Structures are given as structure tokens and as C-alpha cells.
XYZ file of C-alpha atoms in Angstrom:
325
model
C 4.788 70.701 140.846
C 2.074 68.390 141.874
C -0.163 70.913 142.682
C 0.153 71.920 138.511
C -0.080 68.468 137.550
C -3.226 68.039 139.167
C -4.813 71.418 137.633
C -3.550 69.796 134.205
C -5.273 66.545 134.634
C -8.549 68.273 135.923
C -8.097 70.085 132.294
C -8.049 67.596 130.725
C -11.111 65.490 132.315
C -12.883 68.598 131.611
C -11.885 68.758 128.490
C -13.399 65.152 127.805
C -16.275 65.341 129.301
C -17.014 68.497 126.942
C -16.296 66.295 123.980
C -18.211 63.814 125.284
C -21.052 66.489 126.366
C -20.611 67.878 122.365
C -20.937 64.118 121.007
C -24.048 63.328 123.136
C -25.647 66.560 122.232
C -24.834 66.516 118.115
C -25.981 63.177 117.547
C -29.405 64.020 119.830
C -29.444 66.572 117.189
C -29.083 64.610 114.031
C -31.300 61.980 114.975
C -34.037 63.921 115.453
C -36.770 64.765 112.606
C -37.091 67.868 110.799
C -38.039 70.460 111.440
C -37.104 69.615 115.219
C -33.700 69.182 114.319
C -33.081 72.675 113.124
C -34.263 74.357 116.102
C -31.622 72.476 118.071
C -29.818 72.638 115.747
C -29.747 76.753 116.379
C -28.652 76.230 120.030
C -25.451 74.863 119.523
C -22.318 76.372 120.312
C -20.292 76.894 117.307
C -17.503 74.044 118.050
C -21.086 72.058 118.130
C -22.111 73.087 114.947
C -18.617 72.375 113.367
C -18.911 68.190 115.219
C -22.590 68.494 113.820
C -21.345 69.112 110.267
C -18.366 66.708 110.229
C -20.772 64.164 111.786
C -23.146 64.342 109.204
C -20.481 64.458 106.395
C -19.268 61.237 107.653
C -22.282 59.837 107.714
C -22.636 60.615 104.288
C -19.683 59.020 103.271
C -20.266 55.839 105.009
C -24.277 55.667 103.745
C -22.773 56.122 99.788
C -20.331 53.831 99.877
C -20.658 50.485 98.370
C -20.287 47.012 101.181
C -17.251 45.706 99.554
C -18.100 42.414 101.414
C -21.397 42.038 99.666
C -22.125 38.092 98.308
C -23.290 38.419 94.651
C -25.152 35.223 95.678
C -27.489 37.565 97.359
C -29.989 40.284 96.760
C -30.443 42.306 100.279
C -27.986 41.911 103.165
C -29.360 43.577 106.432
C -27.223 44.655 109.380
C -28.654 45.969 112.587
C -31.656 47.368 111.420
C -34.367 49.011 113.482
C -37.475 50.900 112.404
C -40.068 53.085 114.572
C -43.495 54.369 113.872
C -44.964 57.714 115.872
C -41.725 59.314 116.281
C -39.629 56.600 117.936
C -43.124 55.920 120.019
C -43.978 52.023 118.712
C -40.154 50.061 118.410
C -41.504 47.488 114.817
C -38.488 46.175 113.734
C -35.385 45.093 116.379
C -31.900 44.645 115.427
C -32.364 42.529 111.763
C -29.614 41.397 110.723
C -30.432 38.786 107.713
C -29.290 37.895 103.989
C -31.762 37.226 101.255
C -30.873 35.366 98.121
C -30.771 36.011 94.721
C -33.151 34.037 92.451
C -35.162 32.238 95.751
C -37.879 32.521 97.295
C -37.816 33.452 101.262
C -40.679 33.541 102.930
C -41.737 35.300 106.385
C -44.002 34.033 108.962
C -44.672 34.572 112.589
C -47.996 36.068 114.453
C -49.772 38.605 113.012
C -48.253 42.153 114.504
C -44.441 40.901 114.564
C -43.315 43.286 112.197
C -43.191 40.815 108.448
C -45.108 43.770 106.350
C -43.970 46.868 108.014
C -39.978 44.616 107.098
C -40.979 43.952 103.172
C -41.935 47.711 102.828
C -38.462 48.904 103.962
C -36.981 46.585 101.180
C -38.060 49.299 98.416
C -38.612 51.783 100.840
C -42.668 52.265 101.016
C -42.345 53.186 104.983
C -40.696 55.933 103.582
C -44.228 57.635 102.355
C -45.527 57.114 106.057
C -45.284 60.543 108.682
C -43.199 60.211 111.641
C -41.236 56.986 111.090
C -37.562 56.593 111.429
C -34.726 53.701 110.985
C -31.350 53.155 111.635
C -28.918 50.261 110.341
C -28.510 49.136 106.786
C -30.034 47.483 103.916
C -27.733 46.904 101.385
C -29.231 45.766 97.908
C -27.863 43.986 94.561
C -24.057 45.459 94.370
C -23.614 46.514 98.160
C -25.281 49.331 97.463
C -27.089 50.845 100.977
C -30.522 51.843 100.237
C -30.303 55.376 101.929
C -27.657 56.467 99.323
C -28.531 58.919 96.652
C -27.156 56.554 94.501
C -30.324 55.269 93.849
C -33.206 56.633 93.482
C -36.541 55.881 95.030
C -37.891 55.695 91.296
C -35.305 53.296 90.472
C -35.528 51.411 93.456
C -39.414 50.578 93.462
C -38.806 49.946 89.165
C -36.552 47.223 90.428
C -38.219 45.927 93.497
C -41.923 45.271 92.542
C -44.721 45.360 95.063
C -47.478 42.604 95.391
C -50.244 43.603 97.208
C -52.531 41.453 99.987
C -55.459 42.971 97.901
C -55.631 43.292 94.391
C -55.291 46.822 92.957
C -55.649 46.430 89.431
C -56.147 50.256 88.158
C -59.488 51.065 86.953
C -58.361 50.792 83.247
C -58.236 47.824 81.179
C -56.350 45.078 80.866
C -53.730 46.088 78.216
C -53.427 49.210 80.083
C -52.475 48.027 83.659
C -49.177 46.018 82.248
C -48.722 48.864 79.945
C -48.754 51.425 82.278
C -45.267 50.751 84.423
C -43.245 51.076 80.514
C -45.024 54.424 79.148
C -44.717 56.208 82.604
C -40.639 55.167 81.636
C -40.526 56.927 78.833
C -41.157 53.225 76.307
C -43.923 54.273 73.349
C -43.481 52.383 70.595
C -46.579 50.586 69.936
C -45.153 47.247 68.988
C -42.714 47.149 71.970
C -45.573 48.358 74.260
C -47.451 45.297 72.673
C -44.637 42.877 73.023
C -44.319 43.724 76.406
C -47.815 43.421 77.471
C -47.982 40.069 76.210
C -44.944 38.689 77.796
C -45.636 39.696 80.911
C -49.512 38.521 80.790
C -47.805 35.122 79.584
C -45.400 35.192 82.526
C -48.477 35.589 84.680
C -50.287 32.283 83.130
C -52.482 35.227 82.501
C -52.578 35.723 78.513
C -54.035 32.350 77.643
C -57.717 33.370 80.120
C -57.168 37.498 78.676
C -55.950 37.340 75.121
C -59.057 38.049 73.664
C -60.148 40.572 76.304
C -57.324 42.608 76.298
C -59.561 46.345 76.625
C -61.737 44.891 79.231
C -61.805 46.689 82.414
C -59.040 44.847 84.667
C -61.614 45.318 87.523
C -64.018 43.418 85.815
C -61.577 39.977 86.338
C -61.912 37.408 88.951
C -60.066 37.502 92.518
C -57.308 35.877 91.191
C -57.192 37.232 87.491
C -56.535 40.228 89.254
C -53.376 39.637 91.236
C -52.373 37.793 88.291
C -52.787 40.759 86.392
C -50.970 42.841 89.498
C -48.253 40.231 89.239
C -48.379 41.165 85.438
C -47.663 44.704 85.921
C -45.274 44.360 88.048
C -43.218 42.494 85.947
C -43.843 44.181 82.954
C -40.735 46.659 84.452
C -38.770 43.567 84.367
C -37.672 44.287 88.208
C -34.971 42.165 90.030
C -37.575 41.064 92.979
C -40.549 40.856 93.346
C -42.483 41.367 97.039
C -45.564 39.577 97.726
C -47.462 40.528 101.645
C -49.858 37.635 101.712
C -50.981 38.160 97.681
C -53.344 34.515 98.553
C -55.272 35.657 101.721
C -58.453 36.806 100.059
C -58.463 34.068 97.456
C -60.126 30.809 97.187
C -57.924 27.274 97.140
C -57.749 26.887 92.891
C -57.094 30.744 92.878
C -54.371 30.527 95.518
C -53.043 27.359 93.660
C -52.425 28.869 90.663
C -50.650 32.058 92.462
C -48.477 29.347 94.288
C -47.908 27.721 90.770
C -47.170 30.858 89.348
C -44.484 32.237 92.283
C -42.497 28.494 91.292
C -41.644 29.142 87.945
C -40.976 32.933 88.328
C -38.111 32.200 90.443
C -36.127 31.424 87.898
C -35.865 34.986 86.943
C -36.693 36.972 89.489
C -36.568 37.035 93.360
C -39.855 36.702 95.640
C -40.012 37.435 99.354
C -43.528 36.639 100.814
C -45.254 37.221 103.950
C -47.842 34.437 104.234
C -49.566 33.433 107.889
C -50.027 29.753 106.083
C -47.223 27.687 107.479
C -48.509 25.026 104.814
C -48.298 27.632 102.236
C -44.490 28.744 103.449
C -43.804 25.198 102.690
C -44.917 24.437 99.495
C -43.347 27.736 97.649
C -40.299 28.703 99.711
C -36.666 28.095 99.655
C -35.707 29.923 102.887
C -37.941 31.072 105.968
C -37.494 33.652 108.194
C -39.707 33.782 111.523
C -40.773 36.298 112.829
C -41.620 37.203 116.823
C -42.164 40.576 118.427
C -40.192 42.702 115.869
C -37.209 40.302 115.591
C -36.006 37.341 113.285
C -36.030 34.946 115.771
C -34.501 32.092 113.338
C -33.612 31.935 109.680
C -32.890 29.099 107.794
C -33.620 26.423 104.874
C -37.485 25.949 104.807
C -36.865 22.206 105.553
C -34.674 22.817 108.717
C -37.310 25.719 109.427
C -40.268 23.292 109.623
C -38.574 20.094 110.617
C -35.754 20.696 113.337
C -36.082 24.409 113.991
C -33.587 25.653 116.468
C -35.041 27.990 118.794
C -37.937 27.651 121.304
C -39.952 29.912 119.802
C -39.988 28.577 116.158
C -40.871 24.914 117.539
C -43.659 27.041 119.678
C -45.218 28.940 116.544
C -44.631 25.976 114.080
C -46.613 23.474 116.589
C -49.193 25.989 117.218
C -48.421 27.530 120.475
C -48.371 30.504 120.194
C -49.719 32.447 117.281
């Protein structure tokens, strides 16, 4: 009798460890890229390939479903998010967890390196376009809605979340046709909406006043600032939710830059801005809420006035006073 008991038990412990064995060996599976995957993917048993499809099923579920728990007061929520470049070789991003909200403007600082860019560009998804990157966690946007779901679109997703360059990229067309490019690419070609457009979105860019008579110059042919002003234009011209700016004043001289930080005040009230900026002085005079940044983690969020005058971490007092950097 005990000598069957034990042969059960053994069963059973084997009989674990083999689901545990299947487990380990599907999700090895899933997480790695394509085409990699489906040569391992080949090698599995068939009660393997069955977990491997119920897995991945699941998955799918969970990524399409909407957070229930979402706070309409914000834009993005993030939870446990990591991202690699070279195939899992170079760790950028570490365990984010952070909430952005709607109609402010959070900035990002910390030492060049620390991972602020490579984070704006998963917000619509750019890192997307770059060979042998991967992420895991979630980034939920607007409704709850996780950005991996093929509920929405990459299209849709970069029409809503606009993209501010560090260097202006005005396309080598003129002026009238940079901010009118974004609406006839969507399908928009009635003339006087295409021209009603144009000129509210040069007007929300304190752009139309400096332009208005120029309108079929080349847009290359503007100053430093005329041209992110114009970039800003163009963006907006798709009347997206939020707007992401990675350090749009670096190259530009102090009136340019004021009139960008001018500019990034009263567009808040209708749209969202998250900027990366490496001035701390700069952080300060445009931001609601600051996030810092340290070796691929937010090392403290918060109000920008608790950020810059009783930060609670080490690290933040370290960077902010100039210690590191």
C-alpha cells in the first residue's frame, strides 16, 4: 500500500515538473523574435504546441482588453514596462510604471543616456520601426486602451500622438504644404477646409502672423525656430490628443527657445505635451509634472515644484544640485 502510494506521488512530481518543463519551454518560445520563434517553435511536442497556442490566445485576450481601472484624468498609464535594443542585448527602459495627465505638461530629465527619448518613442510606438528591439509591460492610452492591441492602429496612433523633433524637419515643400500635408494624406481635399486648416494651425503656432504672406515659400527657407514652429504646425494640423516634444529647443537660440516655451504654455490647454529637455531651468518654467530619469528607470515622479524643491530620493537631490549628470 505504501509502496503504491509512493509510485503515485513520484507521478505526480513528474507530472509537474513536465508542466513546469512545458511552461518554461513555451514562453522561451513566444518571447523570442521571428523568425527564431518558428523554428522552436517546430520542436515542440504536440501537448507543447497546444500550451503554446492557448498561451498566446490568452495573451491576446488580455493585450485587447480595455484597463477598466483607467483615470480619465489621464492620458498614458504605464505598468511594468521594459524595453531592449540588439535583441534583449542593451536593457533601456526598467520596470516604468508611471501616469501621465491629460491636458499637462510632464517633462523628463535626467543624464543624457538614461533612457527619456528611447521612453517618448514607445508612447506612439516609433521604437517599433527599429530592428531587433523588444518590450514587455503595458502602456495603456486615452480609454484604457493597451497600445499593443489591434484596436488601434499604428496610423491612428501616431495621427493622435504627434511627434516633435530635437531637429527641425520641415519637408522640403513650402509652407502651406507642410501643415497641409498630415489632412490630404487623410483623405481631407476640399480646398477651403484645407485652407482653414492651414491657417489655424499656423495661428496656433504664433506662426501665421511672421508666414501669412509667404505661405508658398519653401519651409526650409525659415529660421531655426520658424521651423519647429512650423513642425509644431503640422503636427497639430491632425488635431492629435498629445503632442511629444525630445528637446524641440536644443539647437535654438534664447528668443527662439522663448517663444517655443511661450508657445508649449498656451497649447496645453488643448492638447497634452511630454518633453525631454536636459535644461533643469527649462523643466521649470514649462512643466506641470517631472519625471527623472537615471539608468533606464523613473527614479522619482512628482509635481515640478516638489521635483525641484524637496525631491525625495538621493538621486534627484544629486542630479538637481549638479552631481551627477
Amino acid at each position: 500500500m505504501e509502496k503504491t502510494q509512493e509510485i503515485k506521488d513520484s507521478t505526480e512530481e513528474q507530472s509537474i515538473e513536465q508542466d513546469q518543463s512545458d511552461d518554461c519551454k513555451v514562453h522561451n518560445v513566444i518571447n523570442s523574435k521571428l523568425p527564431k520563434r518558428w523554428f522552436k517553435y517546430l520542436r515542440l511536442s504536440k501537448s507543447q504546441k497546444r500550451l503554446y497556442k492557448k498561451v498566446l490566445n490568452e495573451n491576446k485576450t488580455k493585450v485587447d482588453k480595455l484597463k477598466t481601472t483607467f483615470d480619465k484624468n489621464n492620458i498614458f498609464e504605464v505598468e511594468h514596462f521594459d524595453f531592449w535594443y540588439n535583441n534583449h542585448q542593451k536593457h533601456a527602459l526598467k520596470e516604468i510604471n508611471m501616469k501621465i495627465k491629460r491636458n499637462k505638461v510632464t517633462a523628463l530629465i535626467g543624464p543624457s543616456g538614461c533612457g527619456k527619448s528611447t521612453f517618448i518613442r514607445c508612447l506612439n510606438r516609433m521604437n517599433d520601426q527599429i530592428p531587433n528591439t523588444s518590450s514587455e509591460g503595458y502602456i495603456y492610452f486615452d480609454n484604457g486602451t493597451n497600445l499593443k492591441s489591434k484596436k488601434i492602429s499604428t496610423l491612428e496612433l501616431t495621427t493622435r500622438v504627434g511627434m516633435i523633433f530635437q531637429k527641425p524637419s520641415p519637408f522640403p515643400m513650402s509652407i502651406y504644404e507642410n501643415v497641409a500635408y498630415g489632412p490630404k494624406a487623410h483623405g481631407i481635399n476640399d480646398k477651403k477646409m484645407i485652407d482653414k486648416i492651414v491657417q489655424e494651425a499656423l495661428k496656433s503656432a504664433a506662426l501665421w502672423d511672421e508666414v501669412k504672406d509667404n505661405l508658398f515659400d519653401l519651409g526650409t527657407s525659415l529660421s531655426g525656430g520658424q521651423q519647429q514652429r512650423l513642425c509644431i504646425a503640422r503636427a497639430i494640423a491632425l488635431k492629435p490628443e498629445t503632442l511629444l516634444m525630445d528637446e524641440p529647443t536644443s539647437g535654438l537660440d534664447p528668443i527662439a527657445t522663448s517663444k517655443i516655451e511661450v508657445l508649449i504654455n498656451n497649447l496645453k490647454k488643448d492638447f497634452t505635451i511630454i518633453i525631454v529637455t536636459h535644461s533643469m531651468a527649462q523643466a521649470q518654467r514649462v512643466s506641470d509634472e517631472t519625471a527623472f530619469f537615471y539608468q533606464g528607470r523613473v527614479i522619482e515622479m512628482d509635481t515640478t515644484k516638489n521635483i525641484f524643491t524637496s525631491p525625495q530620493n538621493k538621486k534627484t537631490r544629486e542630479y538637481i544640485s549638479g552631481k551627477i549628470g
